[in-house]
Short mmCIF file of C-alpha atoms in Angstrom, two decimals:
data_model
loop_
_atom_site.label_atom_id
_atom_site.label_comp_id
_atom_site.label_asym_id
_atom_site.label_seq_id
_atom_site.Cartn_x
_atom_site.Cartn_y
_atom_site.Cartn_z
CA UNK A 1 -36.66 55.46 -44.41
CA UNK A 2 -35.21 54.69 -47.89
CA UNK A 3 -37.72 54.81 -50.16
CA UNK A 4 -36.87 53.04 -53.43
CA UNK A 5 -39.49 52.25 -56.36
CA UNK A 6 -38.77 48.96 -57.63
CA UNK A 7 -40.34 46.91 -61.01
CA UNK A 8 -40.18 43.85 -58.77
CA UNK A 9 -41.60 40.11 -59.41
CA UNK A 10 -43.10 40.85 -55.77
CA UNK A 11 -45.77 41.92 -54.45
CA UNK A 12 -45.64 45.96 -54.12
CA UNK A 13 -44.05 46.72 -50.62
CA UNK A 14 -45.81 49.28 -48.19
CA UNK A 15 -44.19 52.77 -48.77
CA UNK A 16 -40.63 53.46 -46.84
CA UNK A 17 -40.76 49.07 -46.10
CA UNK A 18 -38.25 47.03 -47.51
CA UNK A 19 -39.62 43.91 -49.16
CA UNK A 20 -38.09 40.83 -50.52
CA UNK A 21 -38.64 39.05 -53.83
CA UNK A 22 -40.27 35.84 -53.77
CA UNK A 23 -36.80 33.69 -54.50
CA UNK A 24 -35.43 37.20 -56.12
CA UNK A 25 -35.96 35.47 -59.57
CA UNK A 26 -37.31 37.60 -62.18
CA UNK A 27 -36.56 35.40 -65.56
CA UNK A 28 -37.50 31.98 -66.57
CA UNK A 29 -33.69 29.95 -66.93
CA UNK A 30 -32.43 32.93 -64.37
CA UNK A 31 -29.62 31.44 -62.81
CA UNK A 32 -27.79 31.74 -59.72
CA UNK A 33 -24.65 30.78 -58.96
CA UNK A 34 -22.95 29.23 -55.73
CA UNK A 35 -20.76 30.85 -53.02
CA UNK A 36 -18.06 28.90 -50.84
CA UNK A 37 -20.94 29.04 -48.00
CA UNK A 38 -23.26 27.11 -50.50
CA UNK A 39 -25.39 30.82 -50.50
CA UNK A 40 -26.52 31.50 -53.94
CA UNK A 41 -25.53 34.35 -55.85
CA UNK A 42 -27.52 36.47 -58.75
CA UNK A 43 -26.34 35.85 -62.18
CA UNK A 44 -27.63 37.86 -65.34
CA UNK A 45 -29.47 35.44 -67.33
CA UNK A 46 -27.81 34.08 -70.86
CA UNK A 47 -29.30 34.84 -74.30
CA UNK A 48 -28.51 31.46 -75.01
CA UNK A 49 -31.80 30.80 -73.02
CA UNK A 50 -33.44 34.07 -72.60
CA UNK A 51 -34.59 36.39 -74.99
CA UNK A 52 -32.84 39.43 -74.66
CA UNK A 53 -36.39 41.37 -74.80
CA UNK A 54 -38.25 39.33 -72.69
CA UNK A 55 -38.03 40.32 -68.71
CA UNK A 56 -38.55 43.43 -66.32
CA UNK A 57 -36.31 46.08 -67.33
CA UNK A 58 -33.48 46.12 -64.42
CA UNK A 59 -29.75 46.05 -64.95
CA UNK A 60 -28.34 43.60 -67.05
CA UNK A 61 -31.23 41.53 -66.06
CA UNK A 62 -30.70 41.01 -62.18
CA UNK A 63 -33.42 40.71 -59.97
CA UNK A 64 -35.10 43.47 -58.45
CA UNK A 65 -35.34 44.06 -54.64
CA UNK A 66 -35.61 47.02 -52.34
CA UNK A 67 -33.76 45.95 -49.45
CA UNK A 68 -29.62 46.23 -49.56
CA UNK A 69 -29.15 43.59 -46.92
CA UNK A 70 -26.67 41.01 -48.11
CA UNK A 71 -25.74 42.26 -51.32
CA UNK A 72 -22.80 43.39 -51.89
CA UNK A 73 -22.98 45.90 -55.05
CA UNK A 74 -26.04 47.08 -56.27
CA UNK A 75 -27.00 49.35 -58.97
CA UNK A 76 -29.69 52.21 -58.23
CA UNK A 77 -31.20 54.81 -60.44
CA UNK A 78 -31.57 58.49 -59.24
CA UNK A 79 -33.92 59.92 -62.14
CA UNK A 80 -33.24 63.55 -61.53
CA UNK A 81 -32.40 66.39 -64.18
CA UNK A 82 -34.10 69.35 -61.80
CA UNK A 83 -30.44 70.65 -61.27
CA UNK A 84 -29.80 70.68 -64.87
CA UNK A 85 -28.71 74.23 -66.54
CA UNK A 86 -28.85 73.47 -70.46
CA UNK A 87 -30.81 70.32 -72.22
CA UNK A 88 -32.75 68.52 -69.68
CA UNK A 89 -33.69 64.59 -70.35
CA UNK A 90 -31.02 63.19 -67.59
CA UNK A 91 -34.23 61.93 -65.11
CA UNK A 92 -34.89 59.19 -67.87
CA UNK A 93 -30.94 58.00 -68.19
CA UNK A 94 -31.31 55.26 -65.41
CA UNK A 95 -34.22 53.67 -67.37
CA UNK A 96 -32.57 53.90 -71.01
CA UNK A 97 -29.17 52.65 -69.35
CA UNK A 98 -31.26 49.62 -68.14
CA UNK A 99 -32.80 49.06 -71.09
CA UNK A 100 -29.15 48.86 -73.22
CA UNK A 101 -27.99 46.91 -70.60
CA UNK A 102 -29.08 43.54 -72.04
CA UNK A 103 -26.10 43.49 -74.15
CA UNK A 104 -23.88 42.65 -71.51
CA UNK A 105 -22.47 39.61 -70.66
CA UNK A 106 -21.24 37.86 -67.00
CA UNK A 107 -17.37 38.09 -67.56
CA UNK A 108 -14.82 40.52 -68.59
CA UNK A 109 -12.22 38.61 -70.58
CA UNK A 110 -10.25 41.96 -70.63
CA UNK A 111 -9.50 42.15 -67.22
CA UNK A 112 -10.24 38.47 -66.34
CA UNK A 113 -12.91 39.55 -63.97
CA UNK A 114 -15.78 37.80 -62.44
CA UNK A 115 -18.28 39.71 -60.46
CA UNK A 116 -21.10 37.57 -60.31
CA UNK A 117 -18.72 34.69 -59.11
CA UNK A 118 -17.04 37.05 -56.31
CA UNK A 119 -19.94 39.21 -55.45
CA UNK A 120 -23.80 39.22 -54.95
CA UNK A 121 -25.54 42.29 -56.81
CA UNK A 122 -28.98 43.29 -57.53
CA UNK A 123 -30.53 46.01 -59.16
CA UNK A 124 -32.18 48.41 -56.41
CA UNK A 125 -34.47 50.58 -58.49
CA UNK A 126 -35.09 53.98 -58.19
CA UNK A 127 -34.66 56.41 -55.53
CA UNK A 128 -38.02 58.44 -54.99
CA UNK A 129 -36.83 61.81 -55.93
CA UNK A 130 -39.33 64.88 -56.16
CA UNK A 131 -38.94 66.36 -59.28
CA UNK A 132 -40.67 69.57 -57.55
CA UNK A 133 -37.57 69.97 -55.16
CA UNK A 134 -34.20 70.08 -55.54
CA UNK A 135 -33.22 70.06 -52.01
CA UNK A 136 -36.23 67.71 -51.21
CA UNK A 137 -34.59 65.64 -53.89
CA UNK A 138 -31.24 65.85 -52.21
CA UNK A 139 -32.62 64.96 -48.48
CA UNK A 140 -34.08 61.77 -50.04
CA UNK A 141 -31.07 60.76 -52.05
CA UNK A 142 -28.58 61.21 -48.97
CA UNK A 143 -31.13 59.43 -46.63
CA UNK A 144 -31.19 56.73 -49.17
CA UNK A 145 -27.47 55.60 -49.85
CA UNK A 146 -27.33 56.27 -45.82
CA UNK A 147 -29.00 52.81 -45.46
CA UNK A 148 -27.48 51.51 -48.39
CA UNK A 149 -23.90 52.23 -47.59
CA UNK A 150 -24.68 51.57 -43.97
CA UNK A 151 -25.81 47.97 -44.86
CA UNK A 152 -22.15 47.35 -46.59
CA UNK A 153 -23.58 47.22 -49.95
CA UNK A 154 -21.66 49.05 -52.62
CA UNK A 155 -23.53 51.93 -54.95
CA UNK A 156 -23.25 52.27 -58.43
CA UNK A 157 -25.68 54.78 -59.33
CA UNK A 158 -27.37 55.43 -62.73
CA UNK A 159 -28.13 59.09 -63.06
CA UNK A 160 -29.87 61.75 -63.28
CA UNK A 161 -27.68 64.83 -63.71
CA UNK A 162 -24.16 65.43 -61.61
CA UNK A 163 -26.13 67.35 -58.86
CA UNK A 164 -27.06 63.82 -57.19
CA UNK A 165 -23.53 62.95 -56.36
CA UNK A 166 -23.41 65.52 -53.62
CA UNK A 167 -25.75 63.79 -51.47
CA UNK A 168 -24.34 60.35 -52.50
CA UNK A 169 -20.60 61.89 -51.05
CA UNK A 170 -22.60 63.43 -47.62
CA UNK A 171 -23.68 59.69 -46.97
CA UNK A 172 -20.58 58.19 -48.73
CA UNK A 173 -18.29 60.50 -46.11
CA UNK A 174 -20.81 59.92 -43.33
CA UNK A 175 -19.18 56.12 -43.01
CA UNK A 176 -15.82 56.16 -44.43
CA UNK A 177 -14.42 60.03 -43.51
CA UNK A 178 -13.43 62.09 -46.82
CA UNK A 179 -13.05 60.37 -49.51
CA UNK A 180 -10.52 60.36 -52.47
CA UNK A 181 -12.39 61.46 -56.00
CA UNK A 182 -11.76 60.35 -59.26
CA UNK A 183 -13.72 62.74 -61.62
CA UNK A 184 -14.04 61.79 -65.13
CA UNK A 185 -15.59 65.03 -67.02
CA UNK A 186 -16.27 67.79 -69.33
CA UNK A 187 -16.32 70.30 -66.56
CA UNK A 188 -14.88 71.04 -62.85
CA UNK A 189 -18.40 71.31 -61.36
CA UNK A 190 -16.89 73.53 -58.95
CA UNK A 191 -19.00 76.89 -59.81
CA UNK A 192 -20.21 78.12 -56.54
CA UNK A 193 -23.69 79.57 -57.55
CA UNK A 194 -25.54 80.16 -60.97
CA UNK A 195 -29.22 82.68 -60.80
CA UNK A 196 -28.43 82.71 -57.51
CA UNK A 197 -28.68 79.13 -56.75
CA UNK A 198 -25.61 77.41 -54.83
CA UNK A 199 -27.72 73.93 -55.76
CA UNK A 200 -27.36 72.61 -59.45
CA UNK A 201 -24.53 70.55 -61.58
CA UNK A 202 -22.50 72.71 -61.79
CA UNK A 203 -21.63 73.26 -58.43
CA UNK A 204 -21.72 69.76 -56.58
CA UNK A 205 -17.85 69.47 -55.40
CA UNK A 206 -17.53 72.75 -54.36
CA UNK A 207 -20.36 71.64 -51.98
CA UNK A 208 -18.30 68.84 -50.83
CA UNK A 209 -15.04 71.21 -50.38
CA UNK A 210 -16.85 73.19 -47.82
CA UNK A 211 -18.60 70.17 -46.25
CA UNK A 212 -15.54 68.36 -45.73
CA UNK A 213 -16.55 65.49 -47.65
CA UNK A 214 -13.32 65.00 -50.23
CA UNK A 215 -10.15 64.17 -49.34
CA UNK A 216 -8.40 66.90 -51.43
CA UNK A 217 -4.82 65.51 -52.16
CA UNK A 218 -6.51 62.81 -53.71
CA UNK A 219 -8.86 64.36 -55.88
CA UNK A 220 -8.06 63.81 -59.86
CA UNK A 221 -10.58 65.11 -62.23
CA UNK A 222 -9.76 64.27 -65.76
CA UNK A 223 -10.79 64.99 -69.63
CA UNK A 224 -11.75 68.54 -68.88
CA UNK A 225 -12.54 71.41 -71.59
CA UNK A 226 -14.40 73.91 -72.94
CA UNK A 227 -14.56 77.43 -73.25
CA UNK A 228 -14.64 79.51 -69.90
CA UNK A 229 -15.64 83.41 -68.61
CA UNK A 230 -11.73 83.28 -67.48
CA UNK A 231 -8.51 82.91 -68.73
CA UNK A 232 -7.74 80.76 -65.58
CA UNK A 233 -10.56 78.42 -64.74
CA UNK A 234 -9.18 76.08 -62.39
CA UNK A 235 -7.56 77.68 -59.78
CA UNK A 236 -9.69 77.49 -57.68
CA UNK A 237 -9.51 73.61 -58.26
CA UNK A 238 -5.71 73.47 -57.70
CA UNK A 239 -6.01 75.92 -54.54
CA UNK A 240 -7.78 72.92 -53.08
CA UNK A 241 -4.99 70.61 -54.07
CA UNK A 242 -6.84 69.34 -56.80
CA UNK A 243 -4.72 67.59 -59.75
CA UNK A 244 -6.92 68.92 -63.21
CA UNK A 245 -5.72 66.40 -66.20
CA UNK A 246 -7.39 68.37 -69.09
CA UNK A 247 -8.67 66.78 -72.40
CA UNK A 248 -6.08 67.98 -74.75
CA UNK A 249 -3.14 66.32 -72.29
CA UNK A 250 -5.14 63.39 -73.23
CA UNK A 251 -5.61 63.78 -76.95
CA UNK A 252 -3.80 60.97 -79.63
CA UNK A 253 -2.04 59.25 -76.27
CA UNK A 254 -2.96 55.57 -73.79
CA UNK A 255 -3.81 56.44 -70.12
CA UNK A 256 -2.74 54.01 -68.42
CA UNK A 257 0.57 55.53 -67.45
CA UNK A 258 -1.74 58.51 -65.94
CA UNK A 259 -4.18 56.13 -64.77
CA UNK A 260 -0.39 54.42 -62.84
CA UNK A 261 0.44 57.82 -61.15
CA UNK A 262 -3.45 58.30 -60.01
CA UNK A 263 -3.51 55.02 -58.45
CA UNK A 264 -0.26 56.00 -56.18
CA UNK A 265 -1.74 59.55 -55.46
CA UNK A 266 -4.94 57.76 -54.23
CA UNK A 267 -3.58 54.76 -52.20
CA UNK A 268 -5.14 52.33 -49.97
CA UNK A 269 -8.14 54.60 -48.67
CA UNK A 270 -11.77 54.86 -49.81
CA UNK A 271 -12.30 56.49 -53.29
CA UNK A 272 -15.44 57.15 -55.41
CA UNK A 273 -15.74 56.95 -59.42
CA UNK A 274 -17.78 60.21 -60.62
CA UNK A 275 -18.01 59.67 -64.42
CA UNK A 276 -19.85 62.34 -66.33
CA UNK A 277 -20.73 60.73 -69.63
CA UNK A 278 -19.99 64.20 -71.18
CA UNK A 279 -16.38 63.19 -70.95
CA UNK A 280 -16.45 61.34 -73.71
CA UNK A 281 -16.37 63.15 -77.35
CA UNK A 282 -19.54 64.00 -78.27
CA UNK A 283 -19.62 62.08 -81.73
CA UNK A 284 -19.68 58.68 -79.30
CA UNK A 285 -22.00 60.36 -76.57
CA UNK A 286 -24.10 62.46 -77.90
CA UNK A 287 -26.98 62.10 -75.86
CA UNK A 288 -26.00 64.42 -72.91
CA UNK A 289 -27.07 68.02 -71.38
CA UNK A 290 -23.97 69.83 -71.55
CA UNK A 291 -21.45 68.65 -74.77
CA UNK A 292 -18.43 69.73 -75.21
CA UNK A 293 -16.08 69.13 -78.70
CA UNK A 294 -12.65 67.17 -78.61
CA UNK A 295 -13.64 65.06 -75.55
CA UNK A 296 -11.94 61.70 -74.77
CA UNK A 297 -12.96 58.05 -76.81
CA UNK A 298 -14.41 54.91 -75.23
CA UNK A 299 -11.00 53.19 -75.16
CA UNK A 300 -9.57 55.98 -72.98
CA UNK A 301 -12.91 55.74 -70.44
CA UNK A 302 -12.13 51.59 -70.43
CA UNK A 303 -8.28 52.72 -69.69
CA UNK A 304 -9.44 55.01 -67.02
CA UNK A 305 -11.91 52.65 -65.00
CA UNK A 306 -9.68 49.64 -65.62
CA UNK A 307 -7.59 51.99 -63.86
CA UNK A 308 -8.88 51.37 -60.61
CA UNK A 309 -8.22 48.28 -60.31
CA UNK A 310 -7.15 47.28 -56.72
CA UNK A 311 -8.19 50.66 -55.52
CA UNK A 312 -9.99 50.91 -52.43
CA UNK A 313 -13.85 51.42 -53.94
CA UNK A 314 -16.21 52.73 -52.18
CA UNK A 315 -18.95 53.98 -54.77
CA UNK A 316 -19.56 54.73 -58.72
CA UNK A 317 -21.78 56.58 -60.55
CA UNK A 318 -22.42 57.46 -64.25
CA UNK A 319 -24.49 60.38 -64.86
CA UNK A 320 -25.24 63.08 -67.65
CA UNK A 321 -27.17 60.26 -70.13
CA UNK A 322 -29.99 62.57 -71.64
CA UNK A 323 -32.11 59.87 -73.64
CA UNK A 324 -34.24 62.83 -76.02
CA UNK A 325 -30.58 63.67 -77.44
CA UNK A 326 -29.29 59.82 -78.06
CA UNK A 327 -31.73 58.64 -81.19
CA UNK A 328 -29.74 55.85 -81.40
CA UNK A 329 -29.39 54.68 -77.87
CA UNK A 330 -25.41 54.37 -78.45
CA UNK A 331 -25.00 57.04 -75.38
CA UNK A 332 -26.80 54.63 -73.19
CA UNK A 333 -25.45 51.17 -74.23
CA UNK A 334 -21.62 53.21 -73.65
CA UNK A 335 -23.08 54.44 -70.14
CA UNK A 336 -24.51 50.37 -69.44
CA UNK A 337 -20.82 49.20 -70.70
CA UNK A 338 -19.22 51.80 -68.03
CA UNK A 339 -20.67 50.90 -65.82
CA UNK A 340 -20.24 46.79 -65.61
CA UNK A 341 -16.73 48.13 -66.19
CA UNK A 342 -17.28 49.95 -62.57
CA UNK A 343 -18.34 46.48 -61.36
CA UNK A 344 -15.99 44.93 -62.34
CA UNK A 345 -12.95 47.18 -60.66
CA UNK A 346 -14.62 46.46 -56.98
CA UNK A 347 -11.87 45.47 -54.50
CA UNK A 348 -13.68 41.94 -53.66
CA UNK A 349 -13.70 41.20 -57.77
CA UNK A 350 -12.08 38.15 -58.05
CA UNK A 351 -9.46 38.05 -61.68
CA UNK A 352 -8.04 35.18 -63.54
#
């Protein structure tokens, strides 16, 4: 059974049950809005008549509940850093990203998009990793989005470190076939083992490769760097037909024409948004486990998820946000700000 811990306004559910807020209201002046079929739909509540401090700590302020039935996006935490191989501090990103989240706002005037007029969304909570377990860890998160995706709800994850997104792909290729990837990052995460572990964040797509779970033509990975052990670091990335955009083909230049040709290569079928947050330079994210120099800015991220607008989908995450290294909480507040930029990209998103 999914188990997902949720701050609710409900009574605590029975471990493994789903249970339903009372009226899934967790704000005085919370609002909800009305569908065509006269079904209400959650709305973040407005400073204008809510305190940004006051209220449970969920994203941007939605109601809590631990059932997906009926929504149709929701936003879930996976609080794991077990898989990560430098600074650790990733299992408290979903709670920090939460937390900065109460700076955003219904509407994107940018793109003209309304999500909380087009779709219902709730935050989910947590899944209920074990922090002992890495595998455990992966066998719950897998089992999780199973029911989630399965109930036609839409992920978009706060993590946790990039080892997560392997079992969110297992169930995420479980109903739609192999998926298309867009991979916003520092690095490949296509190592196959490190101390002799074939489990960590460094290696989650070549996991998928050999599962079968990516749909290789139509994987894109973009803003990668760094220094290597080889002169040649990516073949084995564009053996699998992988296109590799690296950082400095993406230094002083827009990418929207990029973002144009990746939205041809990927077409009509399913894709999932991995975003690393150590894409980004590290003088705008510094809070992560793994940073690397020269890194893209926050207007090329906003070009990139913009991006995928009109793409088919299917799942988001943002992971990589390492609280203990972002004193000034600017890492997490650019994470929250990806990721109602996610939201706002779904394929049922109405624009004006």
């Amino acid at each position: 059974m999914l188990r997902l811990l949720a701050a609710s306004c409900a009574r605590e559910p029975r471990p493994g049950v789903f249970a339903r807020p009372a009226a899934g209201l967790c704000y005085p002046g919370h609002r909800q809005i009305r569908q065509a079929n006269d079904a209400p739909r959650n709305q973040p509540p407005s400073s204008e008549f809510v305190a940004r401090p006051v209220g449970v700590c969920s994203m941007m302020r939605l109601p809590v509940q631990t059932y997906p039935e009926g929504l149709d996006a929701a936003f879930i935490g996976v609080p794991l850093d077990t898989g990560t191989s430098n600074r650790p501090g990733a299992r408290f990103g979903p709670r920090r990203i939460r937390e900065e989240s109460v700076m955003l706002r219904t509407v994107n005037p940018s793109t003209g998009a309304l999500p909380f007029q087009s779709l219902m969304v709730a935050d989910l909570g947590d899944v209920n990793v074990n922090l002992y377990n890495l595998q455990d860890s992966c066998r719950r998160i897998q089992e999780a989005y199973e029911k989630i995706v399965a109930a036609g709800c839409i992920p978009l994850t706060l993590g946790g470190d990039h080892t997560i997104t392997y079992p969110i792909l297992q169930a995420m290729a479980k109903k739609h076939g192999p998926v298309g990837l867009l991979h916003v990052d520092a690095h490949t995460d296509t190592a196959d083992k490190a101390l002799g572990e074939k489990l960590y964040h460094g290696t989650p797509f070549r996991r998928c490769v050999e599962e079968g779970l990516l749909d290789c033509k139509r994987v894109v990975q973009i803003g990668i760097r760094g220094s290597s052990t080889t002169l040649d670091p990516y073949r084995y990335n564009r053996s699998q037909g992988f296109r590799v955009v690296l950082a400095e083909d993406c230094w002083m230049k827009s990418l929207v024409p990029l973002m144009g040709e990746v939205r041809q290569q990927m077409g009509g079928k399913p894709i999932y948004i991995s975003f690393d947050i150590d894409a980004l330079d590290p003088a705008y994210a510094p809070g992560t486990g793994t940073p690397e120099i020269a890194g893209l800015t926050p207007s090329q991220a906003l070009e990139i998820i913009r991006g995928c607008q009109g793409l088919n989908v299917v799942g988001c995450d943002l992971v990589e946000v390492s609280p203990p290294y972002d004193l000034s909480g600017n890492t997490a507040l650019l994470a929250a700000n990806l990721l109602f930029e996610m939201l706002c990209a779904l394929p049922k998103v109405t624009t004006v």
